[in-house]
CSV table of N, CA, C and O in Angstrom, one decimal:
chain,number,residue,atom,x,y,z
V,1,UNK,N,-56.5,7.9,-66.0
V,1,UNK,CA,-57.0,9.0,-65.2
V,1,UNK,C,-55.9,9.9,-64.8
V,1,UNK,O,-54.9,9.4,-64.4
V,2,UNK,N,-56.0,11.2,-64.9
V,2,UNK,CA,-54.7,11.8,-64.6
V,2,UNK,C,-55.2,12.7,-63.5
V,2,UNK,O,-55.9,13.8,-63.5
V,3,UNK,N,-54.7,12.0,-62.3
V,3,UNK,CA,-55.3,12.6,-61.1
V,3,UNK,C,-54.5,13.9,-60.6
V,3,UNK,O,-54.5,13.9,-59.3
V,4,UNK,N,-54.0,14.8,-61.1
V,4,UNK,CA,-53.3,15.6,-60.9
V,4,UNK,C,-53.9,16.9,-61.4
V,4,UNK,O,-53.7,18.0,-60.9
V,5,UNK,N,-54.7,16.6,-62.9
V,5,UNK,CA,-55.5,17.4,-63.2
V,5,UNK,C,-56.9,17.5,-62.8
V,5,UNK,O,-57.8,18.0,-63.4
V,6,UNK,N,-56.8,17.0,-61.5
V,6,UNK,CA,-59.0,16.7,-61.3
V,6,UNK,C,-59.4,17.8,-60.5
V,6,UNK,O,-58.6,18.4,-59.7
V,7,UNK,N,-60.3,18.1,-60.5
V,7,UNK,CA,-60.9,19.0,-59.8
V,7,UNK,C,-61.6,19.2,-58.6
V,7,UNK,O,-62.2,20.1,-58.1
V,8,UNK,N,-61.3,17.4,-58.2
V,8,UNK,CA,-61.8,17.0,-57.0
V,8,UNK,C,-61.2,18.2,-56.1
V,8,UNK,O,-60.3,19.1,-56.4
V,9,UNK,N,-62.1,18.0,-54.5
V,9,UNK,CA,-61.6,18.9,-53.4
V,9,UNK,C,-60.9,17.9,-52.7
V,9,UNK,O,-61.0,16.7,-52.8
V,10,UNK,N,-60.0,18.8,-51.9
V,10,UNK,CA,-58.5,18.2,-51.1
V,10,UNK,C,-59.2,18.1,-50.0
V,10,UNK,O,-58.9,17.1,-49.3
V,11,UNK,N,-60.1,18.9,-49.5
V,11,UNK,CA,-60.9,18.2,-48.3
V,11,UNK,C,-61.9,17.8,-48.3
V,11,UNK,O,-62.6,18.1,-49.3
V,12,UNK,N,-62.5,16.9,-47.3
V,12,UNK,CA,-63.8,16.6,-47.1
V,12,UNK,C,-64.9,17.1,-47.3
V,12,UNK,O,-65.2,18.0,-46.5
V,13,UNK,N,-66.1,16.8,-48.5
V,13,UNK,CA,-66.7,17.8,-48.7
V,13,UNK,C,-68.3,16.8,-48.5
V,13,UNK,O,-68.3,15.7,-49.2
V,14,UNK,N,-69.3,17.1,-47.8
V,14,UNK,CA,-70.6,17.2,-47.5
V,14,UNK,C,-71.5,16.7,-48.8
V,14,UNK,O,-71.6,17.4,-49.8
V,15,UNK,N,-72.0,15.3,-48.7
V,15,UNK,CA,-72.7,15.7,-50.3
V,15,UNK,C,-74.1,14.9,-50.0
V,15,UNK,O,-74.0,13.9,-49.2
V,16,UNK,N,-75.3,15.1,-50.4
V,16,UNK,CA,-76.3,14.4,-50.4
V,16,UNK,C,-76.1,13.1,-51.0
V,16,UNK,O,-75.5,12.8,-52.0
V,17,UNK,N,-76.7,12.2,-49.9
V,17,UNK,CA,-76.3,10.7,-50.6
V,17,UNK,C,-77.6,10.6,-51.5
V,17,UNK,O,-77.4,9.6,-52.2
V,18,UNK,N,-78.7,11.0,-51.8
V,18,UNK,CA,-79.7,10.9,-53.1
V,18,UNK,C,-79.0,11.3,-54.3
V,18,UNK,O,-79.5,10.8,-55.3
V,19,UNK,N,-78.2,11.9,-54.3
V,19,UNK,CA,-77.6,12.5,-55.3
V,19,UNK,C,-76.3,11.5,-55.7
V,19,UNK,O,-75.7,11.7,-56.7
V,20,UNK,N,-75.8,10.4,-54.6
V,20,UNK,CA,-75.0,9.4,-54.7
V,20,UNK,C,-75.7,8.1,-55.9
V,20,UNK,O,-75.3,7.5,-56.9
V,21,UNK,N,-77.0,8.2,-55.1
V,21,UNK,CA,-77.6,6.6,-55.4
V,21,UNK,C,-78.3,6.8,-56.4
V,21,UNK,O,-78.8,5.8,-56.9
V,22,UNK,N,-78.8,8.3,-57.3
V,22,UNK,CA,-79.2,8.3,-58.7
V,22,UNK,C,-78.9,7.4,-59.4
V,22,UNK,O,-79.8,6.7,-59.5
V,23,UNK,N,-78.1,7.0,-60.1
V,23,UNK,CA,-77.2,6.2,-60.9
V,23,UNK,C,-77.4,5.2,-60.8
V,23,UNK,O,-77.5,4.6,-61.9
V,24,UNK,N,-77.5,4.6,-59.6
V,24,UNK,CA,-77.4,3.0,-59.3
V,24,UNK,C,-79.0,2.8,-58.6
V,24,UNK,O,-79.6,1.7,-58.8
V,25,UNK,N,-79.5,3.8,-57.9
V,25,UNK,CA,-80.5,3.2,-57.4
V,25,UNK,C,-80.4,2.7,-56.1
V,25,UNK,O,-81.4,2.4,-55.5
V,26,UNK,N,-79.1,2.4,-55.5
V,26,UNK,CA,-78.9,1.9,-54.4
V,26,UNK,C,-77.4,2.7,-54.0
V,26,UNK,O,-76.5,2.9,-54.7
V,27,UNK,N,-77.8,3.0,-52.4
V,27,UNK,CA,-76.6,4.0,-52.0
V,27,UNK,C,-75.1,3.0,-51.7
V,27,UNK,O,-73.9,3.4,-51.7
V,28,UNK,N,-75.8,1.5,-51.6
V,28,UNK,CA,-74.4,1.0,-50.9
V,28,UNK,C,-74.2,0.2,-52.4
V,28,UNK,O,-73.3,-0.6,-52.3
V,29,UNK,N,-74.7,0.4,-53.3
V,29,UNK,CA,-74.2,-0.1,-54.8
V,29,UNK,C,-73.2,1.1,-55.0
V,29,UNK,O,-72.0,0.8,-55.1
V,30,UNK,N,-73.6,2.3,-54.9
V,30,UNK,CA,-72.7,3.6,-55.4
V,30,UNK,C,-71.4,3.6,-54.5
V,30,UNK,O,-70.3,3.9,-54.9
V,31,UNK,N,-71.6,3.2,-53.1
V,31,UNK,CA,-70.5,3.4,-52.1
V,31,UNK,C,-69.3,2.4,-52.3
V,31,UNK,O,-68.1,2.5,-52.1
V,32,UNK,N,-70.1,1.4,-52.8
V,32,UNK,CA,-69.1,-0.1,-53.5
V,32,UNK,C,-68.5,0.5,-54.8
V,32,UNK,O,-67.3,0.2,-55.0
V,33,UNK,N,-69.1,1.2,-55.8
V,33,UNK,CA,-68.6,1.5,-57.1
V,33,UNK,C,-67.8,2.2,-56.5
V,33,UNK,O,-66.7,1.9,-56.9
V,34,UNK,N,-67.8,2.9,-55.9
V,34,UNK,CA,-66.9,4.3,-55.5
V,34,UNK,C,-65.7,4.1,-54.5
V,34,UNK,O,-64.7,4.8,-54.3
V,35,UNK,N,-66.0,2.9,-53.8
V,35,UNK,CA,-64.7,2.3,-53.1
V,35,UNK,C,-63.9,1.5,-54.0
V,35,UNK,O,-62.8,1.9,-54.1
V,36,UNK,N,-64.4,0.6,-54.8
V,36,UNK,CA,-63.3,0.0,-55.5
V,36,UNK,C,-62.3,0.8,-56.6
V,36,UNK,O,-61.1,0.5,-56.8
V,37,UNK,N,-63.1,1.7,-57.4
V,37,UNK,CA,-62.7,3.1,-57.8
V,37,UNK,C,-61.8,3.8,-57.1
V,37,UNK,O,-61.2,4.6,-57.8
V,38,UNK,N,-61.5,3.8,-56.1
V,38,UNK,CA,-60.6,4.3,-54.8
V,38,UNK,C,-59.3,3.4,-54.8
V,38,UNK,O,-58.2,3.9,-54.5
V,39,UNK,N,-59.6,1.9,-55.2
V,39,UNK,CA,-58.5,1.8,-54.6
V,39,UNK,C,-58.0,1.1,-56.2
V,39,UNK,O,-57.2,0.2,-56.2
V,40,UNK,N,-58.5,1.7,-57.1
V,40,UNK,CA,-57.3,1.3,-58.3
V,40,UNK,C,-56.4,2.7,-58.5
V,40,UNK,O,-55.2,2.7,-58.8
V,41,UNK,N,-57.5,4.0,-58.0
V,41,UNK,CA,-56.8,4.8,-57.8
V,41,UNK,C,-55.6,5.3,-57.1
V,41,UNK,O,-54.8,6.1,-57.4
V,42,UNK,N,-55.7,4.6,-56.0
V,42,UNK,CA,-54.8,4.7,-54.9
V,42,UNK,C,-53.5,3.9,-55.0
V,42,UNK,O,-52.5,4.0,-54.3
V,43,UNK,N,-53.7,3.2,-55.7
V,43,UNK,CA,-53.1,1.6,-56.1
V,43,UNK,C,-52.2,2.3,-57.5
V,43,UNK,O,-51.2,1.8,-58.0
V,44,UNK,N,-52.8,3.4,-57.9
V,44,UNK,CA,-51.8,3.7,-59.4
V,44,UNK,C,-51.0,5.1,-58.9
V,44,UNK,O,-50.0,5.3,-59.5
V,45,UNK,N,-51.4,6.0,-57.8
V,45,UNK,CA,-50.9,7.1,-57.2
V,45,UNK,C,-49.4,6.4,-56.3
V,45,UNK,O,-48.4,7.1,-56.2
V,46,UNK,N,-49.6,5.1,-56.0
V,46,UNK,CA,-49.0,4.5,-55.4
V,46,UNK,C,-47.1,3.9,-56.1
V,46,UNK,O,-46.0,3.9,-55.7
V,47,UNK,N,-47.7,3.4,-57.3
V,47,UNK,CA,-47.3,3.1,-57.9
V,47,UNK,C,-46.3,3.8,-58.8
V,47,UNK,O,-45.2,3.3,-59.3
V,48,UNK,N,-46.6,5.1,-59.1
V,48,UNK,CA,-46.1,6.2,-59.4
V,48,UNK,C,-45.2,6.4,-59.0
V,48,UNK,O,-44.1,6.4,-59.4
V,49,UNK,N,-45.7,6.8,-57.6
V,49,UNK,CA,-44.8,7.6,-56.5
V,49,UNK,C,-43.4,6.5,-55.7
V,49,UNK,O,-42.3,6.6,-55.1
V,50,UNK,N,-44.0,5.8,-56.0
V,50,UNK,CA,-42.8,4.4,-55.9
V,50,UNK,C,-42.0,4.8,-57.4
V,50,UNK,O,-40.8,4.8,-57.1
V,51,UNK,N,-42.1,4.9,-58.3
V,51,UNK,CA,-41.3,5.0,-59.8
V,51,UNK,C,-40.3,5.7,-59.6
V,51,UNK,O,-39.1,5.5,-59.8
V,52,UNK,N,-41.1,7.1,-59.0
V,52,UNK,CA,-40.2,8.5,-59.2
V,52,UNK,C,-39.2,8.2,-57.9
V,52,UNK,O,-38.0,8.4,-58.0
V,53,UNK,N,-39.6,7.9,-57.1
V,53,UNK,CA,-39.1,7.6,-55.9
V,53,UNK,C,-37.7,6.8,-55.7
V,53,UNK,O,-36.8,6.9,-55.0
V,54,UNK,N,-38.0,5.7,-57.0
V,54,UNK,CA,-36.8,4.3,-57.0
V,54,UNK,C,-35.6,5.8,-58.1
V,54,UNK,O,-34.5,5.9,-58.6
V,55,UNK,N,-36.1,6.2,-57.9
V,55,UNK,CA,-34.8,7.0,-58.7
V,55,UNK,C,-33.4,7.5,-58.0
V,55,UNK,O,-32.3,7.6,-58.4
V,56,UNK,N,-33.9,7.7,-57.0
V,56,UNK,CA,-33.1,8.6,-55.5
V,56,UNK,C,-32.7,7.1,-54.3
V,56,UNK,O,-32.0,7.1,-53.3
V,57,UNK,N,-33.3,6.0,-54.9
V,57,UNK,CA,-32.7,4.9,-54.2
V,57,UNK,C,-31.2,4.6,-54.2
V,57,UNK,O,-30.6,4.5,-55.3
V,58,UNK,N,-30.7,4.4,-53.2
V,58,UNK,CA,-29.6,4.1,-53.2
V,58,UNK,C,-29.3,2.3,-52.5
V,58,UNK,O,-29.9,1.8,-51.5
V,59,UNK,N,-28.7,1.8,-53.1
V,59,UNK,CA,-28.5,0.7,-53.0
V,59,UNK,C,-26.8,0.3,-51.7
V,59,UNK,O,-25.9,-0.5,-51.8
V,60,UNK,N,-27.1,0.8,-51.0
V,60,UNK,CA,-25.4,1.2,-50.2
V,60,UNK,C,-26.0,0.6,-48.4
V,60,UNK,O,-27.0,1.1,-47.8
V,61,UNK,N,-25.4,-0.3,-47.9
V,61,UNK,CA,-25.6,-0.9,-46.6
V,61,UNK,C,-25.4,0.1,-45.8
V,61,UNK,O,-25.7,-0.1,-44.6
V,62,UNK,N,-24.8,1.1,-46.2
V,62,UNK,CA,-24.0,2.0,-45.0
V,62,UNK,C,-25.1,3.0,-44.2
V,62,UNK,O,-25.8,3.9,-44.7
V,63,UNK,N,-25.0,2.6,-43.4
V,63,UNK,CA,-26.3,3.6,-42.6
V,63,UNK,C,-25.6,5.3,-42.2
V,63,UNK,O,-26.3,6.3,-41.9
V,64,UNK,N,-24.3,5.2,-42.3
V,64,UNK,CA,-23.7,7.1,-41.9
V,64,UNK,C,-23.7,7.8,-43.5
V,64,UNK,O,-23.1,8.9,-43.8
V,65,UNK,N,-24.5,7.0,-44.6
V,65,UNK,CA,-24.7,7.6,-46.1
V,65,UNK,C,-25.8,8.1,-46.1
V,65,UNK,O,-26.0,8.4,-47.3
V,66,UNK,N,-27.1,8.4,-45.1
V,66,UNK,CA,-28.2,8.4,-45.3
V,66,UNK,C,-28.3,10.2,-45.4
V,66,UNK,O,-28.3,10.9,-44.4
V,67,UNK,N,-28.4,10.7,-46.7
V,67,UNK,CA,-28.6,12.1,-46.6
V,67,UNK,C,-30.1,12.3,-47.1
V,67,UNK,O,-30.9,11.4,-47.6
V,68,UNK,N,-30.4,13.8,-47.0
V,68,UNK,CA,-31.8,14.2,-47.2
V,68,UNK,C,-31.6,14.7,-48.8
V,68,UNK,O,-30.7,15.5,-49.0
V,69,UNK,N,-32.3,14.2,-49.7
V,69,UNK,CA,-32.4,14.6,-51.1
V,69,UNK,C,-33.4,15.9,-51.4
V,69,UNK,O,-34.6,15.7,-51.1
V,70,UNK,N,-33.1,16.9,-51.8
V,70,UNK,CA,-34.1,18.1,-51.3
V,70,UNK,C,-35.6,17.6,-52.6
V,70,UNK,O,-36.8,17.5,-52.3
V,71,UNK,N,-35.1,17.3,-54.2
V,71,UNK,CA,-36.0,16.6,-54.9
V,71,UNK,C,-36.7,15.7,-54.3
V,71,UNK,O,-37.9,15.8,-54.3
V,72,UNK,N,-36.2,14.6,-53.6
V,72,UNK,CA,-37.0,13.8,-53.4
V,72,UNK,C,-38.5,13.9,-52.4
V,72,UNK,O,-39.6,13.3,-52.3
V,73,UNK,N,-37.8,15.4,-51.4
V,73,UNK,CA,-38.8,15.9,-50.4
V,73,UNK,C,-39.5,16.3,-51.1
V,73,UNK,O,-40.6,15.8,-50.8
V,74,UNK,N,-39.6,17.3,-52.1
V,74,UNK,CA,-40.5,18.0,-52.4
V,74,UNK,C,-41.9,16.9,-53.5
V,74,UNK,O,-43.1,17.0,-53.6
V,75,UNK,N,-41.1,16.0,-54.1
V,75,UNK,CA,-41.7,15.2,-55.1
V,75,UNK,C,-43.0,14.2,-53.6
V,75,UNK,O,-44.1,13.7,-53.9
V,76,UNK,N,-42.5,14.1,-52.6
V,76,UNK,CA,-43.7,13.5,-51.8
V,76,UNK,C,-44.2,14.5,-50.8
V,76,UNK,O,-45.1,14.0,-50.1
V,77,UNK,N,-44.0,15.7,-50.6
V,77,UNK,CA,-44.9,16.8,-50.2
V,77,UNK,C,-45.9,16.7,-51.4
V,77,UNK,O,-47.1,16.6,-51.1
V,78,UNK,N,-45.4,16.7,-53.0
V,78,UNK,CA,-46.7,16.7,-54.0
V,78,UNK,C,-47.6,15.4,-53.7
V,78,UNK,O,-48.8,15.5,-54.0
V,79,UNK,N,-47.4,14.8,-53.4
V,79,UNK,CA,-48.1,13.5,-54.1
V,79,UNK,C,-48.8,13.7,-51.7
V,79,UNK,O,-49.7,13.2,-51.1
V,80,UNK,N,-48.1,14.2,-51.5
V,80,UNK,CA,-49.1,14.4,-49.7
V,80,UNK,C,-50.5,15.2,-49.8
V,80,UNK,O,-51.6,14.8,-49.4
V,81,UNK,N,-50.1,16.7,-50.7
V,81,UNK,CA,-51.0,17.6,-51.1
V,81,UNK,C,-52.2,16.7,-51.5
V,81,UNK,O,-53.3,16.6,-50.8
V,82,UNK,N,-51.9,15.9,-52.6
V,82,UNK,CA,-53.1,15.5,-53.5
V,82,UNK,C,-54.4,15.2,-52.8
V,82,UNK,O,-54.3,14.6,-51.7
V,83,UNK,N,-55.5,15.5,-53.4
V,83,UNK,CA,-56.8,14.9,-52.8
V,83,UNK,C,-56.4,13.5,-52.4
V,83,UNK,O,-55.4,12.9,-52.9
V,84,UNK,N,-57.3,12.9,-51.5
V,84,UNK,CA,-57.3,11.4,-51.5
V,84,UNK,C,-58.1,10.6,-52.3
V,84,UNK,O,-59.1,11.0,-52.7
V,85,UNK,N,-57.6,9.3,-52.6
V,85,UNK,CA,-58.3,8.9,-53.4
V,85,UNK,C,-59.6,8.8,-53.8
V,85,UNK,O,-60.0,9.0,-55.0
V,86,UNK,N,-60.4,8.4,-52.4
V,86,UNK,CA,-62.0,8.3,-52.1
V,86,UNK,C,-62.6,9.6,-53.0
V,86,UNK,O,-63.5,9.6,-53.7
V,87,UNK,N,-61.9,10.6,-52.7
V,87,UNK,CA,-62.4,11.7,-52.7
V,87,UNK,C,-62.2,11.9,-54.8
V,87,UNK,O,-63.0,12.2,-55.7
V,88,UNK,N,-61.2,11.7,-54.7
V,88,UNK,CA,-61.1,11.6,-56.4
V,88,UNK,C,-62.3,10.8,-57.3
V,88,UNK,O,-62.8,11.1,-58.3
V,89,UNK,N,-62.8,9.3,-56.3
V,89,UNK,CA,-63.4,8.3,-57.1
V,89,UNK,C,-64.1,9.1,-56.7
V,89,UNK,O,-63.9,10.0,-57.5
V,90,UNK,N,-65.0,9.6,-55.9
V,90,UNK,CA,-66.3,10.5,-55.6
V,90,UNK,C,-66.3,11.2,-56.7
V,90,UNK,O,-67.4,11.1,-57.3
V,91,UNK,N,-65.3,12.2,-57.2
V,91,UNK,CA,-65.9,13.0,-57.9
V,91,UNK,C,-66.4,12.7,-59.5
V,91,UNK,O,-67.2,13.3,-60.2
V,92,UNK,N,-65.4,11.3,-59.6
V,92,UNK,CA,-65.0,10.8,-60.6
V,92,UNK,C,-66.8,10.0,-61.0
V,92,UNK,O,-67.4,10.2,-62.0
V,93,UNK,N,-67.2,9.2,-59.9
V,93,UNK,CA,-68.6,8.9,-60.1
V,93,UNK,C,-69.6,9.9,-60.1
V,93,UNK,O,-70.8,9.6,-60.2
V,94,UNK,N,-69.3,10.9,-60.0
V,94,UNK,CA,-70.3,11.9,-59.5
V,94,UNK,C,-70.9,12.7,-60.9
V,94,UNK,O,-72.0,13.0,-61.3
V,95,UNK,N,-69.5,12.9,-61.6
V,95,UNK,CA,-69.7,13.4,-62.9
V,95,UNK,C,-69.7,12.2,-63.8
V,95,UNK,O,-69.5,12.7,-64.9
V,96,UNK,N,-69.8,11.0,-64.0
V,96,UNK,CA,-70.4,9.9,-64.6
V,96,UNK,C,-68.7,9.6,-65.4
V,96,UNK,O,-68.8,9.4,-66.7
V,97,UNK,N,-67.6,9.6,-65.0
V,97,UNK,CA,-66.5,8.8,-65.7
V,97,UNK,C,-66.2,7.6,-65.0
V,97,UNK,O,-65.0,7.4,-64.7
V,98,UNK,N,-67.2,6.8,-64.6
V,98,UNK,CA,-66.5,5.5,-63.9
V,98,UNK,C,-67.8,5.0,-64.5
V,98,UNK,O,-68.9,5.6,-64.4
V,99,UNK,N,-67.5,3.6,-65.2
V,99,UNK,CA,-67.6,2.7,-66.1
V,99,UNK,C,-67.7,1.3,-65.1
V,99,UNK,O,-66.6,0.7,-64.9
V,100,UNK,N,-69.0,1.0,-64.4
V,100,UNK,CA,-68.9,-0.3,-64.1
V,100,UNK,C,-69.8,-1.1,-64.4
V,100,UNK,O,-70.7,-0.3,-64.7
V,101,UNK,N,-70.2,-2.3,-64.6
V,101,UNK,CA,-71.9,-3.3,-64.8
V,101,UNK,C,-71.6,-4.0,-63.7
V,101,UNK,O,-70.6,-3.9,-63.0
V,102,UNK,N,-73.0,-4.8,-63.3
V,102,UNK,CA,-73.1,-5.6,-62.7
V,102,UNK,C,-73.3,-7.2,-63.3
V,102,UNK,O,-74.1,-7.4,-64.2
V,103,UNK,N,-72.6,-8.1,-62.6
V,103,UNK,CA,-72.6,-9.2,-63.7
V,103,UNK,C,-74.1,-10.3,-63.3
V,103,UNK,O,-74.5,-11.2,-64.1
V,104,UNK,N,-74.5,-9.9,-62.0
V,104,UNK,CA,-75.5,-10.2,-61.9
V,104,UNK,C,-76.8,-9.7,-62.5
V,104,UNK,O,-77.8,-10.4,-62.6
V,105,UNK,N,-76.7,-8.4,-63.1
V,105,UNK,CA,-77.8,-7.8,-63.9
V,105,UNK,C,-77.6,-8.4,-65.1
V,105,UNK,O,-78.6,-8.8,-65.6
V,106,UNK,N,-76.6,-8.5,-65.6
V,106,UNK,CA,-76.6,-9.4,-67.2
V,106,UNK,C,-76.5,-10.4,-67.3
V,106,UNK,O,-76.4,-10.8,-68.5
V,107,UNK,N,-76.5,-11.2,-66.3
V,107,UNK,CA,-77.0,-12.8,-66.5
V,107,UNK,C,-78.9,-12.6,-66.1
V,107,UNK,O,-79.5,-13.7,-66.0
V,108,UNK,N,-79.7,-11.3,-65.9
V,108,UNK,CA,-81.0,-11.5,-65.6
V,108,UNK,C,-81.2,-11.2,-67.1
V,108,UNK,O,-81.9,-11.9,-67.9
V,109,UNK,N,-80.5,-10.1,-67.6
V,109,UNK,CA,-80.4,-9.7,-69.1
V,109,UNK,C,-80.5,-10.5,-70.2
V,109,UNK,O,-81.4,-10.4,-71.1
V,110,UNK,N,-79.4,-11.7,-70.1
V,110,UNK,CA,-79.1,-12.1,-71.2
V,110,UNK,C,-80.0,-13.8,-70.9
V,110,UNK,O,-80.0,-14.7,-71.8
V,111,UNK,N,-80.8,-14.1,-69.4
V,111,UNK,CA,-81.5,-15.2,-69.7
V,111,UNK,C,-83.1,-14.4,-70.5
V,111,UNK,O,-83.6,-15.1,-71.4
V,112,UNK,N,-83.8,-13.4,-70.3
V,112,UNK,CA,-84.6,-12.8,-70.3
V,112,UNK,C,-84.7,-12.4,-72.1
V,112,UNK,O,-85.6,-11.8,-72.7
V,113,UNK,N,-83.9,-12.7,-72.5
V,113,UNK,CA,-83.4,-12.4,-74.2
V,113,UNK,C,-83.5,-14.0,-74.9
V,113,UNK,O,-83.8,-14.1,-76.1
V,114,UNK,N,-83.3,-15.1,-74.3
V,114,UNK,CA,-83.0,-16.4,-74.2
V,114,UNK,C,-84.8,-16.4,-75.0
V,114,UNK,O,-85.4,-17.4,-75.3
């Protein structure tokens, strides 16, 4: 997912939860898809920003070495800007690119085929 190109909103935005629980049928089924969705997101924004970050690491005990790297500030003002995650997986289920089953529906599936 390339969360830098989404279209999600950066703030908090208002949304009918019927319009959440279409899909699943259940609001706290959608709120579950859409949290855990959150946090692989969050978990890869994370991970990133730790990458770019180990670059400007300095490995030096000396605490009167500690200067301000002006790249480094600006590289985590971007990644501050960005929507939050929730709000990414929101939009991300909303327009139908999140891919989950339930494994309890396909074990009613697959005895009912039996």
């Amino acid at each position: 997912m390339d969360y830098k190109k989404s279209k999600a909103p950066v703030n908090t935005v208002t949304r009918n939860i019927m319009d959440l629980c279409d899909e699943t049928g259940n609001i706290y089924e959608s709120v579950v898809i859409i949290s855990k969705r959150a946090n692989q997101i969050a978990v890869e924004i994370k991970q990133d920003l730790n990458k770019k970050l180990a670059e400007f690491a300095s490995y030096n005990d000396s605490l009167e070495e500690v200067f301000e790297n002006r790249e480094q500030i600006e590289i985590s003002r971007y990644y501050e800007k960005l929507p939050k995650p929730t709000l990414l997986a929101t939009e991300e289920f909303v327009e139908g690119h999140v891919y989950y089953r339930d494994p309890a529906q396909d074990n009613v599936n697959t005895q009912e085929q039996a």
